[in-house]
């Protein structure tokens, strides 16, 4: 018997058939195949990477296709044999769900990997896809043959990640699948599938960021947006201005050095993830005051910081200052050449700019929008010109376009957060958009107020964006809601955001996972049918188990009984 799971999936309740995110096309049987230690050593490959492959990232010469393939195979081996799961919580209690290994059992004899042309791969997919560069076809036969077709190393990465989710650890010996034969033809719905991580308000060491990258890749995400500077701290080392981070970071040990970025970005590239930076400006910049006070207006206004900023400490770059432009020239000269080999995007922020702050700016002395708008225009034009000159694409938060009415180049990508209506407005203006609506995709919401208050009106101690966005809420967002079909191509995808006012290295994993995985499936597979939550709960439970096996401290989806006995559906 072969079971089929077409695009968007029909309901099927077969124990331990989970793949997350859900593939575009998936059929499987019920035969057992074992995966021995040496199966990956028998690799047959036809790597025509330079000639045929169109890829999402420009993998630098220092990490050629063979190196990337070797890395992917090593990671696959480790996942299968050292970081695998016994799926006890996906079967009825006390059931004998594990197969016995018979003398003539089918064993994976090798993995055949072919990189083929985009045209050839497209012909093997069930539906046309614009994201062909990340597509793949995976087959596992009943006699143990495994083959992968893709048109890029990134497609191979995705295929091998899927392959590992078909196999389980036996509690006594070996690794097996009970799903053969398997045929999967898969490609993402959206090109941009990301996480925006605030590494300014809290510092996360390189090992934590690499663990996040590993978990993202396992969920087929491909953009890590590091919000790397803000009012509270400037942890980004700029070697030509060494005192900037020394004075702007919380502690000397909490700085991302040039060496750190040179480790993080290539590691992401090997996993098929573009790691790109956001240097937020002109607002959210009071951390620069410690380095050069003359660059910042309205610095740490107390006690009425809320009249000039979104949160303390207040502070914004002066808008009509020669010293500010000199500083930015030096900043771009240093940063852009170092990050551009690994990143196509550079985010210049632009959120929560409170124009009343410019009443404190001795180069402006006004909060009149008619005065501020041309100054903001010049500020952004200058920054984006530098970014384009480095061969990169500028990204801004939505307020620059929708609140301050600044004219943006048609190449500028706009990131939204204030609501689905913003997405509609951005695409109506003809801009590409990254969706990140706070009502659904802000992971920090619902943890209560972090600002001290004695006001009776604040007696519930709620935060501004509660309640907490659980995985079901995250899963329910349709990035294309309200967008006419002829503008769908402008919606690049989206990002979940974790702002770090109440997160540090201790609770980082719990804040991220497995909720981020819910957004990953929306962005890979398209908007979800919420009538299928029961099926999704089971698959997400398995993904959570697999993340825990990868040393990610992901919180549980729910108690084990629900998936074991299947009695947690609400009437």
mmCIF file of N, CA and C in Angstrom, residues 131-245:
data_model
loop_
_atom_site.group_PDB
_atom_site.id
_atom_site.type_symbol
_atom_site.label_atom_id
_atom_site.label_comp_id
_atom_site.label_asym_id
_atom_site.label_seq_id
_atom_site.Cartn_x
_atom_site.Cartn_y
_atom_site.Cartn_z
ATOM 1 N N UNK A 131 10.891 28.793 -7.037
ATOM 2 C CA UNK A 131 12.036 28.554 -6.145
ATOM 3 C C UNK A 131 12.764 27.275 -6.556
ATOM 4 N N UNK A 132 12.989 27.107 -7.843
ATOM 5 C CA UNK A 132 13.580 25.879 -8.349
ATOM 6 C C UNK A 132 14.971 25.645 -7.777
ATOM 7 N N UNK A 133 15.676 26.710 -7.421
ATOM 8 C CA UNK A 133 17.046 26.557 -6.929
ATOM 9 C C UNK A 133 17.129 25.786 -5.624
ATOM 10 N N UNK A 134 16.025 25.713 -4.885
ATOM 11 C CA UNK A 134 16.018 24.968 -3.626
ATOM 12 C C UNK A 134 15.228 23.669 -3.725
ATOM 13 N N UNK A 135 14.738 23.339 -4.893
ATOM 14 C CA UNK A 135 13.902 22.150 -5.064
ATOM 15 C C UNK A 135 14.749 20.880 -5.052
ATOM 16 N N UNK A 136 14.073 19.764 -4.821
ATOM 17 C CA UNK A 136 14.756 18.475 -4.843
ATOM 18 C C UNK A 136 13.741 17.371 -5.085
ATOM 19 N N UNK A 137 14.246 16.224 -5.534
ATOM 20 C CA UNK A 137 13.464 15.000 -5.635
ATOM 21 C C UNK A 137 14.229 13.926 -4.876
ATOM 22 N N UNK A 138 13.526 13.207 -3.991
ATOM 23 C CA UNK A 138 14.131 12.177 -3.146
ATOM 24 C C UNK A 138 13.358 10.874 -3.320
ATOM 25 N N UNK A 139 14.091 9.801 -3.564
ATOM 26 C CA UNK A 139 13.483 8.475 -3.668
ATOM 27 C C UNK A 139 14.213 7.495 -2.769
ATOM 28 N N UNK A 140 13.450 6.695 -2.051
ATOM 29 C CA UNK A 140 13.981 5.577 -1.269
ATOM 30 C C UNK A 140 13.184 4.346 -1.679
ATOM 31 N N UNK A 141 13.851 3.380 -2.290
ATOM 32 C CA UNK A 141 13.147 2.195 -2.776
ATOM 33 C C UNK A 141 13.079 1.131 -1.680
ATOM 34 N N UNK A 142 12.238 0.144 -1.898
ATOM 35 C CA UNK A 142 12.069 -0.934 -0.912
ATOM 36 C C UNK A 142 13.309 -1.807 -0.795
ATOM 37 N N UNK A 143 14.164 -1.806 -1.819
ATOM 38 C CA UNK A 143 15.385 -2.614 -1.739
ATOM 39 C C UNK A 143 16.592 -1.803 -1.260
ATOM 40 N N UNK A 144 16.360 -0.535 -0.834
ATOM 41 C CA UNK A 144 17.427 0.225 -0.189
ATOM 42 C C UNK A 144 18.183 1.192 -1.068
ATOM 43 N N UNK A 145 17.704 1.459 -2.265
ATOM 44 C CA UNK A 145 18.358 2.462 -3.114
ATOM 45 C C UNK A 145 17.843 3.850 -2.735
ATOM 46 N N UNK A 146 18.763 4.786 -2.569
ATOM 47 C CA UNK A 146 18.412 6.173 -2.244
ATOM 48 C C UNK A 146 18.994 7.062 -3.326
ATOM 49 N N UNK A 147 18.138 7.914 -3.909
ATOM 50 C CA UNK A 147 18.629 8.842 -4.931
ATOM 51 C C UNK A 147 18.106 10.240 -4.647
ATOM 52 N N UNK A 148 18.948 11.234 -4.954
ATOM 53 C CA UNK A 148 18.626 12.643 -4.770
ATOM 54 C C UNK A 148 18.890 13.368 -6.075
ATOM 55 N N UNK A 149 17.911 14.144 -6.515
ATOM 56 C CA UNK A 149 18.084 15.037 -7.654
ATOM 57 C C UNK A 149 17.882 16.470 -7.178
ATOM 58 N N UNK A 150 18.759 17.362 -7.589
ATOM 59 C CA UNK A 150 18.635 18.779 -7.252
ATOM 60 C C UNK A 150 19.413 19.565 -8.287
ATOM 61 N N UNK A 151 19.225 20.884 -8.296
ATOM 62 C CA UNK A 151 20.011 21.710 -9.217
ATOM 63 C C UNK A 151 20.968 22.617 -8.448
ATOM 64 N N UNK A 152 21.136 22.355 -7.139
ATOM 65 C CA UNK A 152 22.085 23.135 -6.344
ATOM 66 C C UNK A 152 22.468 22.350 -5.101
ATOM 67 N N UNK A 153 23.560 22.762 -4.497
ATOM 68 C CA UNK A 153 23.974 22.162 -3.223
ATOM 69 C C UNK A 153 22.910 22.399 -2.161
ATOM 70 N N UNK A 154 22.239 23.534 -2.225
ATOM 71 C CA UNK A 154 21.208 23.833 -1.234
ATOM 72 C C UNK A 154 20.048 22.863 -1.369
ATOM 73 N N UNK A 155 19.663 22.532 -2.585
ATOM 74 C CA UNK A 155 18.633 21.527 -2.785
ATOM 75 C C UNK A 155 19.034 20.177 -2.213
ATOM 76 N N UNK A 156 20.308 19.829 -2.369
ATOM 77 C CA UNK A 156 20.804 18.583 -1.780
ATOM 78 C C UNK A 156 20.703 18.639 -0.263
ATOM 79 N N UNK A 157 21.070 19.769 0.317
ATOM 80 C CA UNK A 157 20.936 19.938 1.771
ATOM 81 C C UNK A 157 19.514 19.649 2.232
ATOM 82 N N UNK A 158 18.545 20.240 1.527
ATOM 83 C CA UNK A 158 17.146 20.038 1.901
ATOM 84 C C UNK A 158 16.755 18.567 1.766
ATOM 85 N N UNK A 159 17.187 17.932 0.683
ATOM 86 C CA UNK A 159 16.847 16.526 0.468
ATOM 87 C C UNK A 159 17.404 15.640 1.580
ATOM 88 N N UNK A 160 18.652 15.890 1.958
ATOM 89 C CA UNK A 160 19.269 15.071 3.004
ATOM 90 C C UNK A 160 18.626 15.315 4.365
ATOM 91 N N UNK A 161 18.197 16.558 4.624
ATOM 92 C CA UNK A 161 17.461 16.821 5.870
ATOM 93 C C UNK A 161 16.161 16.029 5.893
ATOM 94 N N UNK A 162 15.464 16.009 4.750
ATOM 95 C CA UNK A 162 14.235 15.220 4.661
ATOM 96 C C UNK A 162 14.528 13.742 4.847
ATOM 97 N N UNK A 163 15.591 13.259 4.229
ATOM 98 C CA UNK A 163 15.956 11.846 4.348
ATOM 99 C C UNK A 163 16.099 11.436 5.809
ATOM 100 N N UNK A 164 16.757 12.274 6.614
ATOM 101 C CA UNK A 164 16.962 11.909 8.018
ATOM 102 C C UNK A 164 15.646 11.826 8.784
ATOM 103 N N UNK A 165 14.626 12.579 8.349
ATOM 104 C CA UNK A 165 13.341 12.532 9.047
ATOM 105 C C UNK A 165 12.536 11.284 8.718
ATOM 106 N N UNK A 166 12.957 10.546 7.695
ATOM 107 C CA UNK A 166 12.291 9.284 7.349
ATOM 108 C C UNK A 166 12.785 8.133 8.208
ATOM 109 N N UNK A 167 13.915 8.310 8.875
ATOM 110 C CA UNK A 167 14.558 7.213 9.601
ATOM 111 C C UNK A 167 14.523 7.473 11.113
ATOM 112 N N UNK A 168 14.419 6.359 11.848
ATOM 113 C CA UNK A 168 14.327 6.408 13.298
ATOM 114 C C UNK A 168 15.387 5.512 13.930
ATOM 115 N N UNK A 169 15.770 5.858 15.123
ATOM 116 C CA UNK A 169 16.697 5.031 15.885
ATOM 117 C C UNK A 169 15.939 3.875 16.521
ATOM 118 N N UNK A 170 16.466 2.675 16.397
ATOM 119 C CA UNK A 170 15.908 1.514 17.076
ATOM 120 C C UNK A 170 16.434 1.498 18.505
ATOM 121 N N UNK A 171 15.593 1.174 19.454
ATOM 122 C CA UNK A 171 16.014 1.236 20.863
ATOM 123 C C UNK A 171 17.088 0.212 21.198
ATOM 124 N N UNK A 172 17.236 -0.817 20.358
ATOM 125 C CA UNK A 172 18.263 -1.832 20.594
ATOM 126 C C UNK A 172 19.439 -1.718 19.640
ATOM 127 N N UNK A 173 19.146 -1.485 18.370
ATOM 128 C CA UNK A 173 20.233 -1.500 17.384
ATOM 129 C C UNK A 173 19.767 -0.856 16.092
ATOM 130 N N UNK A 174 20.629 -0.079 15.472
ATOM 131 C CA UNK A 174 20.414 0.356 14.110
ATOM 132 C C UNK A 174 19.452 1.514 13.915
ATOM 133 N N UNK A 175 19.300 1.861 12.649
ATOM 134 C CA UNK A 175 18.456 2.963 12.205
ATOM 135 C C UNK A 175 17.580 2.430 11.071
ATOM 136 N N UNK A 176 16.287 2.744 11.099
ATOM 137 C CA UNK A 176 15.365 2.153 10.141
ATOM 138 C C UNK A 176 14.302 3.162 9.714
ATOM 139 N N UNK A 177 13.690 2.863 8.569
ATOM 140 C CA UNK A 177 12.437 3.498 8.189
ATOM 141 C C UNK A 177 11.417 2.404 7.937
ATOM 142 N N UNK A 178 10.183 2.665 8.274
ATOM 143 C CA UNK A 178 9.097 1.731 7.967
ATOM 144 C C UNK A 178 8.150 2.348 6.940
ATOM 145 N N UNK A 179 8.715 3.197 6.064
ATOM 146 C CA UNK A 179 7.900 3.977 5.135
ATOM 147 C C UNK A 179 8.225 3.713 3.666
ATOM 148 N N UNK A 180 9.141 2.796 3.394
ATOM 149 C CA UNK A 180 9.531 2.551 1.998
ATOM 150 C C UNK A 180 8.400 1.864 1.233
ATOM 151 N N UNK A 181 8.304 2.123 -0.067
ATOM 152 C CA UNK A 181 9.093 3.074 -0.860
ATOM 153 C C UNK A 181 8.604 4.504 -0.664
ATOM 154 N N UNK A 182 9.534 5.441 -0.804
ATOM 155 C CA UNK A 182 9.236 6.864 -0.612
ATOM 156 C C UNK A 182 9.561 7.620 -1.896
ATOM 157 N N UNK A 183 8.650 8.511 -2.274
ATOM 158 C CA UNK A 183 8.936 9.445 -3.367
ATOM 159 C C UNK A 183 8.510 10.836 -2.905
ATOM 160 N N UNK A 184 9.447 11.768 -2.941
ATOM 161 C CA UNK A 184 9.171 13.147 -2.538
ATOM 162 C C UNK A 184 9.672 14.085 -3.630
ATOM 163 N N UNK A 185 8.814 14.982 -4.072
ATOM 164 C CA UNK A 185 9.193 16.064 -4.989
ATOM 165 C C UNK A 185 8.802 17.356 -4.300
ATOM 166 N N UNK A 186 9.783 18.207 -4.037
ATOM 167 C CA UNK A 186 9.538 19.279 -3.068
ATOM 168 C C UNK A 186 10.241 20.566 -3.479
ATOM 169 N N UNK A 187 9.615 21.688 -3.127
ATOM 170 C CA UNK A 187 10.187 23.019 -3.350
ATOM 171 C C UNK A 187 9.462 23.993 -2.437
ATOM 172 N N UNK A 188 10.129 25.082 -2.043
ATOM 173 C CA UNK A 188 9.491 26.035 -1.137
ATOM 174 C C UNK A 188 8.494 26.942 -1.840
ATOM 175 N N UNK A 189 7.485 27.387 -1.065
ATOM 176 C CA UNK A 189 6.513 28.347 -1.590
ATOM 177 C C UNK A 189 7.109 29.745 -1.641
ATOM 178 N N UNK A 190 7.900 30.123 -0.625
ATOM 179 C CA UNK A 190 8.456 31.479 -0.536
ATOM 180 C C UNK A 190 9.984 31.427 -0.545
ATOM 181 N N UNK A 191 10.575 32.452 -1.133
ATOM 182 C CA UNK A 191 12.038 32.505 -1.260
ATOM 183 C C UNK A 191 12.719 32.919 0.031
ATOM 184 N N UNK A 192 12.056 33.728 0.853
ATOM 185 C CA UNK A 192 12.668 34.293 2.064
ATOM 186 C C UNK A 192 11.977 33.684 3.278
ATOM 187 N N UNK A 193 12.695 32.832 4.003
ATOM 188 C CA UNK A 193 12.139 32.111 5.152
ATOM 189 C C UNK A 193 13.082 32.331 6.325
ATOM 190 N N UNK A 194 12.728 33.323 7.164
ATOM 191 C CA UNK A 194 13.744 33.796 8.076
ATOM 192 C C UNK A 194 13.358 33.939 9.533
ATOM 193 N N UNK A 195 14.397 34.213 10.311
ATOM 194 C CA UNK A 195 14.303 34.545 11.734
ATOM 195 C C UNK A 195 15.052 35.844 11.954
ATOM 196 N N UNK A 196 14.385 36.809 12.589
ATOM 197 C CA UNK A 196 15.020 38.052 12.998
ATOM 198 C C UNK A 196 15.372 37.933 14.475
ATOM 199 N N UNK A 197 16.654 37.912 14.780
ATOM 200 C CA UNK A 197 17.129 37.699 16.149
ATOM 201 C C UNK A 197 17.820 38.959 16.660
ATOM 202 N N UNK A 198 17.309 39.487 17.760
ATOM 203 C CA UNK A 198 17.873 40.680 18.399
ATOM 204 C C UNK A 198 19.072 40.265 19.234
ATOM 205 N N UNK A 199 20.281 40.551 18.724
ATOM 206 C CA UNK A 199 21.516 40.192 19.428
ATOM 207 C C UNK A 199 22.170 41.431 20.030
ATOM 208 N N UNK A 200 21.410 42.519 20.117
ATOM 209 C CA UNK A 200 21.910 43.747 20.726
ATOM 210 C C UNK A 200 21.471 43.850 22.181
ATOM 211 N N UNK A 201 20.161 43.744 22.416
ATOM 212 C CA UNK A 201 19.662 43.877 23.782
ATOM 213 C C UNK A 201 20.155 42.751 24.683
ATOM 214 N N UNK A 202 20.354 41.576 24.105
ATOM 215 C CA UNK A 202 21.029 40.471 24.792
ATOM 216 C C UNK A 202 22.064 39.894 23.845
ATOM 217 N N UNK A 203 23.181 39.503 24.404
ATOM 218 C CA UNK A 203 24.275 38.942 23.605
ATOM 219 C C UNK A 203 24.178 37.429 23.616
ATOM 220 N N UNK A 204 24.281 36.823 22.431
ATOM 221 C CA UNK A 204 24.289 35.370 22.298
ATOM 222 C C UNK A 204 25.608 34.960 21.663
ATOM 223 N N UNK A 205 26.348 34.112 22.353
ATOM 224 C CA UNK A 205 27.641 33.693 21.856
ATOM 225 C C UNK A 205 27.556 32.954 20.531
ATOM 226 N N UNK A 206 28.688 32.838 19.859
ATOM 227 C CA UNK A 206 28.744 32.218 18.526
ATOM 228 C C UNK A 206 28.177 30.803 18.563
ATOM 229 N N UNK A 207 28.455 30.049 19.633
ATOM 230 C CA UNK A 207 27.966 28.676 19.691
ATOM 231 C C UNK A 207 26.443 28.623 19.722
ATOM 232 N N UNK A 208 25.813 29.631 20.333
ATOM 233 C CA UNK A 208 24.349 29.680 20.359
ATOM 234 C C UNK A 208 23.795 30.019 18.973
ATOM 235 N N UNK A 209 24.461 30.946 18.283
ATOM 236 C CA UNK A 209 24.001 31.316 16.942
ATOM 237 C C UNK A 209 24.174 30.151 15.975
ATOM 238 N N UNK A 210 25.255 29.401 16.102
ATOM 239 C CA UNK A 210 25.452 28.240 15.229
ATOM 240 C C UNK A 210 24.415 27.158 15.522
ATOM 241 N N UNK A 211 24.039 27.008 16.793
ATOM 242 C CA UNK A 211 22.990 26.041 17.122
ATOM 243 C C UNK A 211 21.653 26.457 16.504
ATOM 244 N N UNK A 212 21.381 27.759 16.530
ATOM 245 C CA UNK A 212 20.169 28.278 15.888
ATOM 246 C C UNK A 212 20.218 28.028 14.382
ATOM 247 N N UNK A 213 21.350 28.288 13.758
ATOM 248 C CA UNK A 213 21.493 28.048 12.324
ATOM 249 C C UNK A 213 21.241 26.586 11.980
ATOM 250 N N UNK A 214 21.764 25.690 12.798
ATOM 251 C CA UNK A 214 21.566 24.263 12.566
ATOM 252 C C UNK A 214 20.083 23.903 12.642
ATOM 253 N N UNK A 215 19.384 24.432 13.650
ATOM 254 C CA UNK A 215 17.949 24.155 13.790
ATOM 255 C C UNK A 215 17.157 24.776 12.645
ATOM 256 N N UNK A 216 17.545 25.975 12.230
ATOM 257 C CA UNK A 216 16.876 26.613 11.088
ATOM 258 C C UNK A 216 17.034 25.784 9.825
ATOM 259 N N UNK A 217 18.246 25.330 9.556
ATOM 260 C CA UNK A 217 18.481 24.536 8.355
ATOM 261 C C UNK A 217 17.670 23.253 8.392
ATOM 262 N N UNK A 218 17.514 22.657 9.570
ATOM 263 C CA UNK A 218 16.748 21.426 9.687
ATOM 264 C C UNK A 218 15.269 21.670 9.391
ATOM 265 N N UNK A 219 14.837 22.924 9.550
ATOM 266 C CA UNK A 219 13.466 23.322 9.213
ATOM 267 C C UNK A 219 13.391 24.024 7.859
ATOM 268 N N UNK A 220 14.464 23.935 7.088
ATOM 269 C CA UNK A 220 14.542 24.473 5.730
ATOM 270 C C UNK A 220 14.323 25.985 5.678
ATOM 271 N N UNK A 221 14.793 26.682 6.690
ATOM 272 C CA UNK A 221 14.792 28.143 6.669
ATOM 273 C C UNK A 221 16.098 28.616 6.035
ATOM 274 N N UNK A 222 16.087 29.841 5.494
ATOM 275 C CA UNK A 222 17.274 30.247 4.727
ATOM 276 C C UNK A 222 17.739 31.685 4.957
ATOM 277 N N UNK A 223 17.185 32.389 5.943
ATOM 278 C CA UNK A 223 17.660 33.740 6.255
ATOM 279 C C UNK A 223 17.730 33.924 7.772
ATOM 280 N N UNK A 224 18.921 34.278 8.274
ATOM 281 C CA UNK A 224 19.062 34.704 9.665
ATOM 282 C C UNK A 224 19.410 36.181 9.661
ATOM 283 N N UNK A 225 18.485 36.975 10.136
ATOM 284 C CA UNK A 225 18.590 38.432 10.209
ATOM 285 C C UNK A 225 19.073 38.780 11.612
ATOM 286 N N UNK A 226 20.306 39.234 11.718
ATOM 287 C CA UNK A 226 20.864 39.614 13.013
ATOM 288 C C UNK A 226 20.656 41.106 13.224
ATOM 289 N N UNK A 227 19.747 41.436 14.125
ATOM 290 C CA UNK A 227 19.536 42.830 14.542
ATOM 291 C C UNK A 227 20.676 43.127 15.521
ATOM 292 N N UNK A 228 21.773 43.646 14.980
ATOM 293 C CA UNK A 228 23.044 43.576 15.703
ATOM 294 C C UNK A 228 23.406 44.843 16.464
ATOM 295 N N UNK A 229 22.656 45.939 16.256
ATOM 296 C CA UNK A 229 22.891 47.158 17.039
ATOM 297 C C UNK A 229 21.553 47.756 17.446
ATOM 298 N N UNK A 230 21.543 48.421 18.591
ATOM 299 C CA UNK A 230 20.340 49.098 19.049
ATOM 300 C C UNK A 230 20.744 50.105 20.123
ATOM 301 N N UNK A 231 19.756 50.749 20.736
ATOM 302 C CA UNK A 231 20.035 51.781 21.733
ATOM 303 C C UNK A 231 20.763 51.225 22.944
ATOM 304 N N UNK A 232 20.438 49.994 23.318
ATOM 305 C CA UNK A 232 20.982 49.446 24.554
ATOM 306 C C UNK A 232 22.457 49.060 24.429
ATOM 307 N N UNK A 233 22.853 48.575 23.272
ATOM 308 C CA UNK A 233 24.242 48.118 23.120
ATOM 309 C C UNK A 233 24.637 48.112 21.650
ATOM 310 N N UNK A 234 25.933 48.303 21.427
ATOM 311 C CA UNK A 234 26.536 48.182 20.088
ATOM 312 C C UNK A 234 27.606 47.095 20.184
ATOM 313 N N UNK A 235 27.215 45.819 19.968
ATOM 314 C CA UNK A 235 28.183 44.735 20.117
ATOM 315 C C UNK A 235 28.973 44.396 18.859
ATOM 316 N N UNK A 236 28.763 45.146 17.771
ATOM 317 C CA UNK A 236 29.429 44.855 16.503
ATOM 318 C C UNK A 236 30.789 45.535 16.447
ATOM 319 N N UNK A 237 31.845 44.733 16.355
ATOM 320 C CA UNK A 237 33.192 45.298 16.209
ATOM 321 C C UNK A 237 33.344 45.914 14.823
ATOM 322 N N UNK A 238 33.840 47.144 14.806
ATOM 323 C CA UNK A 238 34.201 47.832 13.569
ATOM 324 C C UNK A 238 35.697 48.122 13.689
ATOM 325 N N UNK A 239 36.550 47.298 13.094
ATOM 326 C CA UNK A 239 37.998 47.399 13.338
ATOM 327 C C UNK A 239 38.587 48.786 13.096
ATOM 328 N N UNK A 240 38.036 49.563 12.158
ATOM 329 C CA UNK A 240 38.575 50.901 11.922
ATOM 330 C C UNK A 240 38.127 51.900 12.992
ATOM 331 N N UNK A 241 37.142 51.507 13.808
ATOM 332 C CA UNK A 241 36.708 52.318 14.951
ATOM 333 C C UNK A 241 36.579 51.405 16.173
ATOM 334 N N UNK A 242 37.705 50.923 16.690
ATOM 335 C CA UNK A 242 37.659 49.890 17.731
ATOM 336 C C UNK A 242 36.939 50.313 19.001
ATOM 337 N N UNK A 243 36.935 51.608 19.298
ATOM 338 C CA UNK A 243 36.282 52.057 20.533
ATOM 339 C C UNK A 243 34.756 52.025 20.438
ATOM 340 N N UNK A 244 34.215 51.900 19.237
ATOM 341 C CA UNK A 244 32.769 51.891 19.073
ATOM 342 C C UNK A 244 32.156 50.715 19.831
ATOM 343 N N UNK A 245 32.652 49.523 19.609
ATOM 344 C CA UNK A 245 32.138 48.352 20.328
ATOM 345 C C UNK A 245 32.687 48.280 21.750
#
